[in-house]
CSV table of N, CA and C in Angstrom, one decimal:
chain,number,residue,atom,x,y,z
G,227,MET,N,0.9,-1.1,-0.1
G,227,MET,CA,0.0,0.0,0.1
G,227,MET,C,0.6,1.4,0.0
G,228,LYS,N,1.8,1.0,0.8
G,228,LYS,CA,2.9,2.3,0.8
G,228,LYS,C,3.5,2.7,-0.8
G,229,ASN,N,4.4,1.4,-1.1
G,229,ASN,CA,4.5,1.6,-2.8
G,229,ASN,C,3.7,2.0,-3.5
G,230,GLN,N,2.3,1.6,-3.7
G,230,GLN,CA,1.2,2.6,-4.3
G,230,GLN,C,1.2,3.6,-4.2
G,231,TRP,N,1.3,4.5,-2.9
G,231,TRP,CA,1.1,5.9,-2.7
G,231,TRP,C,2.0,6.6,-3.5
G,232,ARG,N,3.4,6.1,-2.8
G,232,ARG,CA,4.4,6.6,-3.8
G,232,ARG,C,4.7,6.7,-5.5
G,233,ILE,N,4.0,5.3,-6.2
G,233,ILE,CA,3.9,5.3,-7.4
G,233,ILE,C,3.2,6.7,-7.8
G,234,ILE,N,2.0,6.8,-7.1
G,234,ILE,CA,0.6,8.2,-7.7
G,234,ILE,C,1.2,9.2,-7.3
G,235,VAL,N,1.8,9.3,-6.2
G,235,VAL,CA,2.7,10.8,-5.8
G,235,VAL,C,3.6,11.0,-7.2
G,236,THR,N,4.4,9.9,-7.5
G,236,THR,CA,5.4,10.4,-8.5
G,236,THR,C,5.1,10.3,-10.1
G,237,ILE,N,3.4,9.9,-9.9
G,237,ILE,CA,2.8,10.2,-11.4
G,237,ILE,C,2.5,11.6,-11.6
G,238,LEU,N,1.9,11.9,-10.7
G,238,LEU,CA,1.3,13.0,-10.3
G,238,LEU,C,2.3,14.4,-10.5
G,239,LEU,N,3.3,13.9,-9.7
G,239,LEU,CA,5.0,15.0,-10.2
G,239,LEU,C,5.4,15.0,-11.5
G,240,VAL,N,5.3,14.0,-12.1
G,240,VAL,CA,5.6,13.7,-13.7
G,240,VAL,C,4.7,14.7,-14.4
G,241,ILE,N,3.6,14.3,-14.1
G,241,ILE,CA,2.4,14.9,-14.9
G,241,ILE,C,2.6,17.0,-14.4
G,242,VAL,N,2.5,17.0,-13.3
G,242,VAL,CA,2.8,18.4,-12.8
G,242,VAL,C,3.9,19.1,-13.6
G,243,VAL,N,5.3,18.8,-13.6
G,243,VAL,CA,6.5,18.7,-14.1
G,243,VAL,C,6.2,18.7,-16.1
G,244,ALA,N,5.8,17.9,-16.2
G,244,ALA,CA,5.4,18.2,-18.0
G,244,ALA,C,4.2,19.3,-18.1
G,245,ILE,N,3.6,19.4,-17.5
G,245,ILE,CA,2.3,20.8,-17.8
G,245,ILE,C,2.9,21.9,-17.4
G,246,PHE,N,4.2,22.0,-16.5
G,246,PHE,CA,4.8,23.2,-16.2
G,246,PHE,C,6.0,23.5,-17.3
G,247,ALA,N,6.3,22.3,-17.9
G,247,ALA,CA,7.6,22.5,-18.9
G,247,ALA,C,6.6,22.9,-20.4
G,248,ILE,N,5.5,22.4,-20.8
G,248,ILE,CA,4.9,23.0,-21.6
G,248,ILE,C,4.6,24.7,-21.5
G,249,LEU,N,4.0,24.9,-20.6
G,249,LEU,CA,3.7,26.5,-20.3
G,249,LEU,C,5.2,27.2,-20.3
G,250,ASN,N,6.3,26.8,-19.7
G,250,ASN,CA,7.5,27.5,-20.0
G,250,ASN,C,8.3,26.8,-21.1
G,251,VAL,N,8.2,27.1,-22.0
G,251,VAL,CA,8.8,27.0,-23.4
G,251,VAL,C,9.7,28.3,-23.8
G,252,GLU,N,9.5,29.2,-23.3
G,252,GLU,CA,10.0,30.7,-24.1
G,252,GLU,C,11.7,30.5,-24.0
G,253,ALA,N,12.3,30.9,-24.4
G,253,ALA,CA,14.0,31.2,-24.3
G,253,ALA,C,14.0,32.5,-23.3
G,254,VAL,N,15.0,32.2,-22.2
G,254,VAL,CA,15.1,33.5,-21.6
G,254,VAL,C,16.8,33.4,-21.5
G,255,PRO,N,17.1,34.8,-21.4
G,255,PRO,CA,18.5,34.9,-21.2
G,255,PRO,C,19.5,34.5,-19.9
G,256,VAL,N,20.5,33.6,-19.8
G,256,VAL,CA,21.3,33.3,-18.4
G,256,VAL,C,22.4,34.0,-18.3
G,257,SER,N,22.8,34.7,-17.5
G,257,SER,CA,24.2,35.5,-17.7
G,257,SER,C,25.2,34.4,-16.6
G,258,PHE,N,26.1,33.9,-17.3
G,258,PHE,CA,27.0,32.9,-16.1
G,258,PHE,C,28.4,34.1,-15.8
G,259,GLY,N,28.1,35.3,-16.0
G,259,GLY,CA,29.3,36.3,-15.4
G,259,GLY,C,30.2,36.4,-16.8
G,260,PHE,N,30.8,35.4,-17.3
G,260,PHE,CA,31.4,35.6,-18.6
G,260,PHE,C,31.0,35.3,-20.3
G,261,THR,N,29.5,34.9,-20.1
G,261,THR,CA,28.7,34.7,-21.4
G,261,THR,C,27.4,34.8,-21.0
G,262,THR,N,26.4,35.2,-21.9
G,262,THR,CA,25.3,35.5,-21.7
G,262,THR,C,24.7,34.0,-22.6
G,263,VAL,N,23.7,33.3,-22.4
G,263,VAL,CA,22.9,32.3,-23.2
G,263,VAL,C,21.5,32.5,-23.2
G,264,ARG,N,20.9,32.0,-24.2
G,264,ARG,CA,19.3,31.9,-24.3
G,264,ARG,C,18.6,30.6,-23.9
G,265,TRP,N,18.4,30.0,-22.8
G,265,TRP,CA,17.9,28.7,-22.8
G,265,TRP,C,16.7,29.1,-22.7
G,266,PRO,N,15.6,27.5,-22.4
G,266,PRO,CA,14.3,27.4,-22.4
G,266,PRO,C,14.0,27.3,-20.7
G,267,LEU,N,12.9,28.2,-20.2
G,267,LEU,CA,12.8,28.6,-19.2
G,267,LEU,C,12.6,27.3,-18.0
G,268,ILE,N,11.9,26.2,-18.7
G,268,ILE,CA,12.0,24.8,-17.9
G,268,ILE,C,13.4,24.0,-18.3
G,269,LEU,N,14.0,23.8,-19.0
G,269,LEU,CA,15.8,23.5,-18.6
G,269,LEU,C,16.2,24.1,-17.8
G,270,ILE,N,16.5,25.4,-17.8
G,270,ILE,CA,16.6,25.9,-16.4
G,270,ILE,C,16.2,25.6,-15.4
G,271,LEU,N,15.3,25.3,-15.1
G,271,LEU,CA,14.5,25.0,-13.7
G,271,LEU,C,14.8,23.7,-13.5
G,272,LEU,N,15.0,22.4,-14.7
G,272,LEU,CA,15.1,21.3,-14.7
G,272,LEU,C,17.0,21.2,-14.0
G,273,VAL,N,17.8,22.0,-14.8
G,273,VAL,CA,18.9,21.7,-14.2
G,273,VAL,C,19.3,22.4,-12.6
G,274,SER,N,18.5,23.5,-12.5
G,274,SER,CA,18.7,23.9,-11.3
G,274,SER,C,18.2,22.6,-10.0
G,275,ILE,N,16.9,22.1,-10.8
G,275,ILE,CA,16.4,21.2,-9.6
G,275,ILE,C,17.4,19.9,-9.5
G,276,LEU,N,18.0,19.9,-10.7
G,276,LEU,CA,19.2,18.3,-10.5
G,276,LEU,C,20.0,18.5,-9.8
G,277,VAL,N,20.7,19.9,-9.9
G,277,VAL,CA,22.3,20.4,-9.5
G,277,VAL,C,21.6,20.5,-7.9
G,278,GLY,N,20.7,21.0,-7.3
G,278,GLY,CA,20.2,20.9,-5.9
G,278,GLY,C,20.3,19.6,-5.5
G,279,ALA,N,19.4,18.6,-6.2
G,279,ALA,CA,19.1,17.1,-5.7
G,279,ALA,C,20.6,16.4,-5.1
G,280,ILE,N,21.5,16.9,-6.3
G,280,ILE,CA,22.9,16.3,-6.2
G,280,ILE,C,23.7,16.6,-5.1
G,281,LEU,N,23.8,18.1,-4.9
G,281,LEU,CA,24.1,18.5,-3.8
G,281,LEU,C,23.6,18.1,-2.4
G,282,VAL,N,22.1,18.2,-2.5
G,282,VAL,CA,21.6,17.2,-1.3
G,282,VAL,C,22.0,15.8,-0.8
G,283,ILE,N,22.1,15.0,-2.2
G,283,ILE,CA,22.5,13.4,-2.2
G,283,ILE,C,24.1,13.8,-1.5
G,284,LEU,N,24.7,14.8,-2.2
G,284,LEU,CA,26.1,14.6,-1.4
G,284,LEU,C,26.5,15.0,-0.4
G,285,PHE,N,25.6,15.8,0.5
G,285,PHE,CA,25.7,16.1,2.0
G,285,PHE,C,25.1,15.4,3.0
G,286,SER,N,24.1,14.6,2.4
G,286,SER,CA,23.2,13.5,3.0
G,286,SER,C,24.4,12.4,3.2
G,287,THR,N,25.2,12.2,2.0
G,287,THR,CA,25.9,11.0,2.2
G,287,THR,C,27.3,11.0,2.8
G,288,ILE,N,27.9,12.6,2.7
G,288,ILE,CA,29.1,12.7,3.6
G,288,ILE,C,28.4,12.4,5.2
G,289,THR,N,27.3,13.0,5.6
G,289,THR,CA,26.8,12.9,6.8
G,289,THR,C,26.8,11.6,7.4
G,290,ASN,N,26.3,10.6,6.6
G,290,ASN,CA,26.0,9.4,6.8
G,290,ASN,C,27.5,8.6,7.3
G,291,VAL,N,28.1,9.2,6.2
G,291,VAL,CA,29.8,8.6,6.4
G,291,VAL,C,30.2,8.7,7.9
G,292,GLN,N,30.3,9.9,8.2
G,292,GLN,CA,30.7,10.6,9.6
G,292,GLN,C,30.1,10.3,10.5
G,293,HIS,N,28.5,9.5,10.5
G,293,HIS,CA,27.7,9.1,11.4
G,293,HIS,C,28.2,7.3,11.6
G,294,ASN,N,28.4,6.8,10.5
G,294,ASN,CA,28.8,5.7,10.4
G,294,ASN,C,30.1,5.6,11.3
G,295,ARG,N,31.1,6.4,11.0
G,295,ARG,CA,32.3,6.4,11.6
G,295,ARG,C,32.6,6.6,13.0
G,296,ALA,N,31.6,7.4,13.7
G,296,ALA,CA,31.2,7.7,14.9
G,296,ALA,C,30.9,6.5,15.5
G,297,TYR,N,29.7,5.7,15.0
G,297,TYR,CA,29.5,4.9,15.6
G,297,TYR,C,30.1,3.4,15.8
G,298,LYS,N,30.9,3.5,14.7
G,298,LYS,CA,31.9,2.5,14.9
G,298,LYS,C,33.2,2.7,15.8
G,299,GLU,N,33.5,3.9,16.0
G,299,GLU,CA,34.2,3.9,17.2
G,299,GLU,C,33.6,4.1,19.1
G,300,LEU,N,32.3,4.3,18.5
G,300,LEU,CA,31.7,4.1,19.8
G,300,LEU,C,31.5,2.8,20.2
G,301,GLU,N,31.0,1.8,19.2
G,301,GLU,CA,31.0,0.7,19.2
G,301,GLU,C,32.6,-0.1,19.8
G,302,ARG,N,33.8,0.4,19.5
G,302,ARG,CA,35.0,0.0,19.3
G,302,ARG,C,35.1,0.4,21.0
G,303,SER,N,34.7,1.4,21.3
G,303,SER,CA,35.7,1.8,22.8
G,303,SER,C,34.5,1.1,23.7
G,304,THR,N,33.2,1.1,23.4
G,304,THR,CA,32.4,0.0,24.3
G,304,THR,C,32.9,-1.3,24.7
G,305,GLN,N,33.2,-2.3,23.1
G,305,GLN,CA,34.2,-3.1,23.8
G,305,GLN,C,35.1,-3.1,24.4
G,306,GLU,N,35.7,-2.2,24.0
G,306,GLU,CA,36.9,-2.3,24.9
G,306,GLU,C,36.8,-2.2,26.5
G,307,GLN,N,35.7,-1.1,26.5
G,307,GLN,CA,35.4,-0.8,28.1
G,307,GLN,C,34.4,-2.1,28.8
G,308,GLN,N,34.0,-2.8,27.8
G,308,GLN,CA,33.1,-4.4,28.0
G,308,GLN,C,34.6,-5.3,28.5
G,309,ALA,N,35.2,-5.5,27.8
G,309,ALA,CA,36.4,-6.3,28.0
G,309,ALA,C,37.3,-5.9,29.2
G,310,ALA,N,37.4,-4.7,29.5
G,310,ALA,CA,38.4,-4.2,30.5
G,310,ALA,C,37.3,-4.5,31.8
G,311,LEU,N,36.1,-4.3,31.9
G,311,LEU,CA,35.4,-4.6,33.1
G,311,LEU,C,35.2,-6.5,33.5
G,312,GLU,N,35.4,-7.1,31.9
G,312,GLU,CA,35.2,-8.3,32.2
G,312,GLU,C,36.0,-8.8,33.0
G,313,ARG,N,37.6,-8.4,32.7
G,313,ARG,CA,39.1,-8.6,32.9
G,313,ARG,C,38.7,-8.2,34.8
G,314,GLU,N,38.3,-7.1,35.0
G,314,GLU,CA,38.3,-6.6,36.3
G,314,GLU,C,37.8,-7.5,36.9
G,315,ASN,N,36.4,-8.2,36.7
G,315,ASN,CA,35.3,-8.9,37.1
G,315,ASN,C,36.1,-10.5,37.6
G,316,ASP,N,36.9,-10.8,36.5
G,316,ASP,CA,37.5,-12.1,36.8
G,316,ASP,C,38.7,-12.0,37.4
G,317,GLN,N,39.6,-10.7,37.6
G,317,GLN,CA,40.2,-10.4,38.8
G,317,GLN,C,39.8,-10.5,40.3
G,318,LEU,N,38.5,-9.8,40.1
G,318,LEU,CA,37.4,-9.9,41.6
G,318,LEU,C,37.5,-11.2,42.1
G,319,LYS,N,37.2,-12.2,41.2
G,319,LYS,CA,36.3,-13.4,41.4
G,319,LYS,C,38.0,-14.1,42.1
G,320,LYS,N,38.6,-14.1,41.3
G,320,LYS,CA,40.0,-14.6,42.0
G,320,LYS,C,40.0,-14.3,43.3
G,321,ARG,N,39.9,-13.1,43.8
G,321,ARG,CA,40.3,-12.8,44.9
G,321,ARG,C,39.1,-13.0,45.8
G,322,LEU,N,38.2,-13.2,45.4
G,322,LEU,CA,37.0,-13.5,46.5
G,322,LEU,C,37.3,-14.9,46.8
G,323,GLN,N,37.9,-15.8,45.7
G,323,GLN,CA,38.1,-17.2,45.9
G,323,GLN,C,39.1,-17.6,46.5
G,324,ASN,N,40.1,-16.9,46.6
G,324,ASN,CA,41.5,-17.0,47.4
G,324,ASN,C,41.1,-16.4,49.0
G,325,SER,N,40.3,-15.3,49.0
G,325,SER,CA,39.8,-14.9,50.3
G,325,SER,C,39.3,-16.0,51.0
G,326,HIS,N,38.2,-16.7,50.3
G,326,HIS,CA,37.3,-18.0,50.8
G,326,HIS,C,38.3,-18.9,51.2
G,327,SER,N,39.1,-19.2,50.4
G,327,SER,CA,40.4,-19.9,50.7
G,327,SER,C,40.8,-20.0,51.6
G,328,LYS,N,41.6,-18.9,52.2
G,328,LYS,CA,42.2,-18.3,53.1
G,328,LYS,C,41.2,-18.6,54.4
G,329,GLN,N,39.8,-18.0,54.2
G,329,GLN,CA,39.4,-17.8,55.5
G,329,GLN,C,38.3,-19.6,55.8
G,330,VAL,N,39.1,-20.5,55.0
G,330,VAL,CA,38.4,-22.0,55.2
G,330,VAL,C,39.5,-22.6,55.7
G,331,VAL,N,40.9,-21.9,55.6
G,331,VAL,CA,42.5,-22.5,55.8
G,331,VAL,C,42.2,-22.2,57.3
G,332,GLY,N,42.0,-20.7,57.5
G,332,GLY,CA,42.0,-20.0,59.1
G,332,GLY,C,40.9,-21.0,59.8
G,333,GLN,N,39.7,-21.3,59.7
G,333,GLN,CA,39.1,-22.2,60.4
G,333,GLN,C,39.5,-23.8,60.4
G,334,GLN,N,40.3,-24.1,59.4
G,334,GLN,CA,40.8,-25.5,59.9
G,334,GLN,C,42.0,-25.3,60.4
G,335,ASP,N,42.8,-24.6,60.8
G,335,ASP,CA,43.8,-24.1,61.5
G,335,ASP,C,43.1,-24.1,63.1
G,336,LYS,N,42.5,-23.4,63.3
G,336,LYS,CA,41.7,-23.4,64.2
G,336,LYS,C,41.0,-24.5,65.1
G,337,GLN,N,40.6,-25.4,64.3
G,337,GLN,CA,40.0,-26.4,64.4
G,337,GLN,C,41.1,-27.6,64.9
G,338,ILE,N,42.4,-27.3,64.4
G,338,ILE,CA,43.6,-28.4,64.6
G,338,ILE,C,43.7,-27.8,66.1
G,339,GLN,N,44.0,-26.4,65.8
G,339,GLN,CA,44.3,-26.2,67.4
G,339,GLN,C,43.7,-26.3,68.9
G,340,ASP,N,42.2,-26.3,68.2
G,340,ASP,CA,41.1,-26.8,69.1
G,340,ASP,C,41.3,-28.6,69.4
G,341,LEU,N,41.4,-29.1,68.9
G,341,LEU,CA,41.6,-30.5,68.5
G,341,LEU,C,43.0,-30.9,69.6
G,342,GLU,N,43.9,-30.2,69.0
G,342,GLU,CA,45.1,-30.4,70.0
G,342,GLU,C,45.3,-30.0,71.3
G,343,ALA,N,44.7,-29.0,71.5
G,343,ALA,CA,44.2,-28.5,72.7
G,343,ALA,C,43.3,-29.5,74.0
G,344,GLN,N,42.4,-30.3,72.8
G,344,GLN,CA,41.6,-31.0,73.6
G,344,GLN,C,42.5,-32.3,74.0
G,345,VAL,N,43.5,-32.8,73.0
G,345,VAL,CA,44.2,-33.9,73.2
G,345,VAL,C,45.3,-33.9,74.0
G,346,LYS,N,45.9,-32.4,74.3
G,346,LYS,CA,46.6,-32.0,75.3
G,346,LYS,C,46.1,-32.4,76.8
G,347,ALA,N,44.5,-31.7,76.7
G,347,ALA,CA,43.9,-31.9,78.4
G,347,ALA,C,43.4,-33.1,78.5
G,348,LEU,N,43.5,-34.1,77.4
G,348,LEU,CA,43.1,-35.3,77.6
G,348,LEU,C,44.3,-36.5,78.3
G,349,LYS,N,45.2,-36.1,77.7
G,349,LYS,CA,46.9,-36.4,78.1
G,349,LYS,C,46.9,-36.0,79.4
G,350,GLN,N,46.8,-34.8,80.0
G,350,GLN,CA,47.3,-34.6,81.1
G,350,GLN,C,45.8,-35.4,82.3
G,351,GLU,N,44.8,-35.1,81.8
G,351,GLU,CA,43.7,-36.3,82.9
G,351,GLU,C,44.5,-37.8,82.8
G,352,LEU,N,45.0,-38.3,81.7
G,352,LEU,CA,45.2,-39.7,81.7
G,352,LEU,C,46.8,-39.5,82.6
G,353,ALA,N,47.4,-38.5,82.5
G,353,ALA,CA,48.6,-38.5,83.4
G,353,ALA,C,48.7,-38.2,85.1
G,354,ALA,N,47.2,-37.9,85.1
G,354,ALA,CA,46.8,-37.5,86.5
G,354,ALA,C,46.3,-38.2,87.1
G,355,LYS,N,45.6,-39.5,86.4
G,355,LYS,CA,44.8,-41.0,87.2
G,355,LYS,C,45.9,-41.7,87.2
């Protein structure tokens, strides 16, 4: 449906331009500064429209290229930041695991000391009997 409207609008524009061309066939002088020529008015209008369209396409293409470069640069920096955060996250996980291991070792050392103290106390009780 959207394409049908585009076709209809394009056909209407072509008809309007054709009628405009028929109405403006008289030659008019155009001065380029160094020379003057006589061209039909519609030809001057169509050339002006064509030059304007080319300029618009050129400027929009340049803008799109600049936006694409900026997007790629932003994407690259985002990936670098993400990689850095992942590395930092891995380091923090390792530190946490090491910390947990140290806590477990500390608890085991405390249990060993408690058991040694109990063994010592039992030996003293046996020696006293």
